[in-house]
Short mmCIF file of C-alpha atoms in Angstrom, two decimals:
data_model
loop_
_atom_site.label_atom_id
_atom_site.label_comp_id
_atom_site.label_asym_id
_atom_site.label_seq_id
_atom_site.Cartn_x
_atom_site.Cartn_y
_atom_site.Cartn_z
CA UNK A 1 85.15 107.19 94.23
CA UNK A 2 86.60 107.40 90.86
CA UNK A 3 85.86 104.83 88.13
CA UNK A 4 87.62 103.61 85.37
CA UNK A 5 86.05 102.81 82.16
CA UNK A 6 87.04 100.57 78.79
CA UNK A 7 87.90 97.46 78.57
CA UNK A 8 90.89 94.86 79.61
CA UNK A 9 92.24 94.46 76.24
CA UNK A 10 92.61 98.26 75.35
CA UNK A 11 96.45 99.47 76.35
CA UNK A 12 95.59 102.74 77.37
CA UNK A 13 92.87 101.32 79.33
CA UNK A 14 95.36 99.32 81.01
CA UNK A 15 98.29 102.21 81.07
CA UNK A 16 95.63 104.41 83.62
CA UNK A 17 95.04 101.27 85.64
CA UNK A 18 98.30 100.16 86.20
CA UNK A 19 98.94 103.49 87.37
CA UNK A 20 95.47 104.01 89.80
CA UNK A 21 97.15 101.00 91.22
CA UNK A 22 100.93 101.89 91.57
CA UNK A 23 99.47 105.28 93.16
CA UNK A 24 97.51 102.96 95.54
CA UNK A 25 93.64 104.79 94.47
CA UNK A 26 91.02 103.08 95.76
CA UNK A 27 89.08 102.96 92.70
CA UNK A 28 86.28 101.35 90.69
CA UNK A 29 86.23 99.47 87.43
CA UNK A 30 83.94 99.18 84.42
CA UNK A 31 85.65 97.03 82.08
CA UNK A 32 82.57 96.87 79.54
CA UNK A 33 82.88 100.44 78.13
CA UNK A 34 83.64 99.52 74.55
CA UNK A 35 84.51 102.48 71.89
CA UNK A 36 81.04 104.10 70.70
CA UNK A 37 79.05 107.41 68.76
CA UNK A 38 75.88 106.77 70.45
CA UNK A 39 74.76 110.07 71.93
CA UNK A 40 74.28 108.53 75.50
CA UNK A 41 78.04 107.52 75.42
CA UNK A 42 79.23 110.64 73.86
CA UNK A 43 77.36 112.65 76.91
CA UNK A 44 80.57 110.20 79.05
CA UNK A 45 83.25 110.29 76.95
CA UNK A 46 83.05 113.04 73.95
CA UNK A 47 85.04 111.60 71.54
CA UNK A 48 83.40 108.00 72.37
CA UNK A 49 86.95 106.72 73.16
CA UNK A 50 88.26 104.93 76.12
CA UNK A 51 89.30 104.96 78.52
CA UNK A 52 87.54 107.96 80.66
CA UNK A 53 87.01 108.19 84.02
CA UNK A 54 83.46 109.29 86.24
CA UNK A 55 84.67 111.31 89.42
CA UNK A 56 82.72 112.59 92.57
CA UNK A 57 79.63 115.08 91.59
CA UNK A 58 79.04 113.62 88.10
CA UNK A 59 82.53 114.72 86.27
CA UNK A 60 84.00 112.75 83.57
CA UNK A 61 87.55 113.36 82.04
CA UNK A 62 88.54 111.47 79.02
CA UNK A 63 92.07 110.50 77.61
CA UNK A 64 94.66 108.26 79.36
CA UNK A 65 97.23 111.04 79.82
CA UNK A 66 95.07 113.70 80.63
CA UNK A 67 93.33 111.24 83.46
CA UNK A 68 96.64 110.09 84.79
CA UNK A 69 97.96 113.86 85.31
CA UNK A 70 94.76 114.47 87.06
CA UNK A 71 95.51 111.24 89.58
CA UNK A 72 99.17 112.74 90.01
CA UNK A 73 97.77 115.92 91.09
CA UNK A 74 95.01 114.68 93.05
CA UNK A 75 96.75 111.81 94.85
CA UNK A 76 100.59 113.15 94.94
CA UNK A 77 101.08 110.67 98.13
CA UNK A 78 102.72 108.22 96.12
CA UNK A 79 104.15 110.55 92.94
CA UNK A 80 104.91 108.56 89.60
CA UNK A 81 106.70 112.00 88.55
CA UNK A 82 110.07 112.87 89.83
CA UNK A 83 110.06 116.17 91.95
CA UNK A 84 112.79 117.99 89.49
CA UNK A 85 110.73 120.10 86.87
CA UNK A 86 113.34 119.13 84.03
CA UNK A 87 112.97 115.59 84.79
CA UNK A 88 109.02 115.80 85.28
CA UNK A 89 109.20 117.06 81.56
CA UNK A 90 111.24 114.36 80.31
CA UNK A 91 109.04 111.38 81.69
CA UNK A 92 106.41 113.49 79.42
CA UNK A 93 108.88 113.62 76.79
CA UNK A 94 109.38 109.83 76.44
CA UNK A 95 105.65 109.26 76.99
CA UNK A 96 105.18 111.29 73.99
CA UNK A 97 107.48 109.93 71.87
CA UNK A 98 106.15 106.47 72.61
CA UNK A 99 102.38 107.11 71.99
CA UNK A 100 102.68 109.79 69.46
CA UNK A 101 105.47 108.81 66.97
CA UNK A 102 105.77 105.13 67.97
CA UNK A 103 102.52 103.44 69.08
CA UNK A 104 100.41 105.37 67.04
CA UNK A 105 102.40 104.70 64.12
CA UNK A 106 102.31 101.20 65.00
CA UNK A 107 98.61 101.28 65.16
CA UNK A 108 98.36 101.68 61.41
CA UNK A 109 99.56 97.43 61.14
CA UNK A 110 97.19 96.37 63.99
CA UNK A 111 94.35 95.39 61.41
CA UNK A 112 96.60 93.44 59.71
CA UNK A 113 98.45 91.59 62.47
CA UNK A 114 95.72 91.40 64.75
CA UNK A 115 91.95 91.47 63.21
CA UNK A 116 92.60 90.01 60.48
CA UNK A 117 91.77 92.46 58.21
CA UNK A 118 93.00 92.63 54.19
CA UNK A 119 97.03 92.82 54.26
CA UNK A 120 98.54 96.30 53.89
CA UNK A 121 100.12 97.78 50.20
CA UNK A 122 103.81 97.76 50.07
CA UNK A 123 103.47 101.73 50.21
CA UNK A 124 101.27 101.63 53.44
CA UNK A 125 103.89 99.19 55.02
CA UNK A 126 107.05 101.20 53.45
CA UNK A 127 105.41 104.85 55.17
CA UNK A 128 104.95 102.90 58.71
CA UNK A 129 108.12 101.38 58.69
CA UNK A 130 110.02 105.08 57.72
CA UNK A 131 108.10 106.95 60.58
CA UNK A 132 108.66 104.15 63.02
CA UNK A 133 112.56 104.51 62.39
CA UNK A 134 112.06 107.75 63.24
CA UNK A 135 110.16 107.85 66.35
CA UNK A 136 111.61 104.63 68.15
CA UNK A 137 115.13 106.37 67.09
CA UNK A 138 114.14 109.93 68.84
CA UNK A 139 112.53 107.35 71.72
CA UNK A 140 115.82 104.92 72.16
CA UNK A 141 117.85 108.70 72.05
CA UNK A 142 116.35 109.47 75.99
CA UNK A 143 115.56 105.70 77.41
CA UNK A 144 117.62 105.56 80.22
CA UNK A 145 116.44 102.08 81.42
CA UNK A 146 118.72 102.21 84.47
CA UNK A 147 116.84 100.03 85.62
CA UNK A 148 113.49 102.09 84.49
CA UNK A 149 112.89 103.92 81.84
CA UNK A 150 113.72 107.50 82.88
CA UNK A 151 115.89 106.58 85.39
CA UNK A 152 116.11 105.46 88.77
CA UNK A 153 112.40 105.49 89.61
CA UNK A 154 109.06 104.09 88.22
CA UNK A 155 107.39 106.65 86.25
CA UNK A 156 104.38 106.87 84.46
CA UNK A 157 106.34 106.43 81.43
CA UNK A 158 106.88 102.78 82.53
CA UNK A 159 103.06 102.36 82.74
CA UNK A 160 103.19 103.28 79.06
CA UNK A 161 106.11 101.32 77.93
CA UNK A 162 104.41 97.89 79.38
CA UNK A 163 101.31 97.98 77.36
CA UNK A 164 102.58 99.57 74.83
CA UNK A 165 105.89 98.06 73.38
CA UNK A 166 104.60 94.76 73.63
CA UNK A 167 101.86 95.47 70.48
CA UNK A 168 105.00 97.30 68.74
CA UNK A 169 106.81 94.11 68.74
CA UNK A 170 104.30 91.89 67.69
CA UNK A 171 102.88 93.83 65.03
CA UNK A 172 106.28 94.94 63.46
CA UNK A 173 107.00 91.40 63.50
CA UNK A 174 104.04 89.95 62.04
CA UNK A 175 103.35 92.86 58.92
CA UNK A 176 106.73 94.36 58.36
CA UNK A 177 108.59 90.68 59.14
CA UNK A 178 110.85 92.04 61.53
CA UNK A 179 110.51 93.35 65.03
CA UNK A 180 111.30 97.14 64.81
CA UNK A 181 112.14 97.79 68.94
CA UNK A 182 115.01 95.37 68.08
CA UNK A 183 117.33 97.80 68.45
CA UNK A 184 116.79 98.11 72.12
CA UNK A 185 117.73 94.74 73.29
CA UNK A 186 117.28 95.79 77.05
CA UNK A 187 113.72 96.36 76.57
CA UNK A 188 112.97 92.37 76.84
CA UNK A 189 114.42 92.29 80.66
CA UNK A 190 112.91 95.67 81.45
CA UNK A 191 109.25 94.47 80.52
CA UNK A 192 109.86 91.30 82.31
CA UNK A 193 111.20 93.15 85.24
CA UNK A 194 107.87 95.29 85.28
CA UNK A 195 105.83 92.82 85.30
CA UNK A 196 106.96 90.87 88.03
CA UNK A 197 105.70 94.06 89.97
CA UNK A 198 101.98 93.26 91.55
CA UNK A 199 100.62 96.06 90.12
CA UNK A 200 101.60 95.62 86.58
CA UNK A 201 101.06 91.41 86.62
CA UNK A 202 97.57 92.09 87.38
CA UNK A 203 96.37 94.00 85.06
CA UNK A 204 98.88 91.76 82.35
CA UNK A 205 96.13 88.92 83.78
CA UNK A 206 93.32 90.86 83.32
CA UNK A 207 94.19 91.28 80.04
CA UNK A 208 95.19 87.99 79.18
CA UNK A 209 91.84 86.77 80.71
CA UNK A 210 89.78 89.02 78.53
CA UNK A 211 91.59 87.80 75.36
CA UNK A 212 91.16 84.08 76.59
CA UNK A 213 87.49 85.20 76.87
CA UNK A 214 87.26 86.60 73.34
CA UNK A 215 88.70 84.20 71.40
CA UNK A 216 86.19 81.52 73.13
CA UNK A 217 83.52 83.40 72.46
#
């Protein structure tokens, strides 16, 4: 049996496992896997990043996208990839844009907004907020959201989008005083629409569970 390892509160963590669970995987889950460079966790994960997975035989693969291409193409029962190889591509496409040029830009204000580390210089804030015009401009450019976002059928890109966008929201609003996915009004209904979906509410509780938890301890 496969199992999943990170931790509730981690969004790609929680991208793979809402998708094990859309794809109806019987799985397993190890939710204490926190981010390390000791050797024994670097002999798991190389990288020491979550989340990775531990497969049949002793195999680990590492990476959110890279594990949930490997689910589509060992469980393609219940496909969240269209069948059309042009529209395959473009559920890649938006997942790309999202992590690469919008998340991970985003992920430069987390400290800031959510750690509360030492606020960023105007020039740090000024360089996020240009690249984030950018990428959530080349991202609005092929949402669909009609009623998901590639289209007429949950994707994996939807996965991303509802742990994602979220943290984009919040941390635009908190560092750069203005929420930068603003310009996609639809994307408020579309998250709440995904997460009325069993799948994607509980892993939303999981995760607001674990936060509950940290901020008590």
């Amino acid at each position: 049996m496969i199992k999943l390892c990170g931790f509730h509160i981690s969004n790609y963590f929680c991208k793979a496992h809402i998708a094990m669970l859309e794809k109806g995987v019987s799985f397993e889950l190890d939710p204490t896997c926190k981010p390390s460079q000791k050797d024994d966790f670097l002999a798991r994960t190389p990288m020491g990043k979550v989340p990775f997975v531990e497969l049949d035989g002793g195999a680990q693969l590492a990476e959110s996208q890279v594990i949930c291409e490997y689910l589509e193409d060992a469980y393609p029962q219940k496909p969240l990839y269209p069948r059309d190889a042009l529209e395959r591509a473009r559920v890649r496409e938006l997942i790309t844009f999202m992590e690469l040029h919008v998340e991970l830009v985003a992920r430069r204000l987390y400290g800031q907004a959510f750690f509360g580390q030492p606020p960023l210089s105007d020039g740090a804030r000024q360089a996020v907020e240009k690249d984030l015009v950018k990428g959530i401009r080349a991202f609005r450019a092929r949402a669909k959201l009609d009623p998901y976002l590639a289209g007429g059928q949950l994707t994996l890109a939807d996965c991303a989008a509802f742990v994602h966008l979220p943290l984009v929201s919040l941390a635009t609003k908190h560092v750069l005083g203005r929420d930068m996915l603003e310009s996609m009004p639809q994307i408020k209904p579309y998250l709440k629409m995904l997460g009325e979906r069993p799948a994607f509410k509980a892993v939303n509780d999981d995760r607001k569970a674990a936060q509950a938890a940290m901020k008590a301890a």
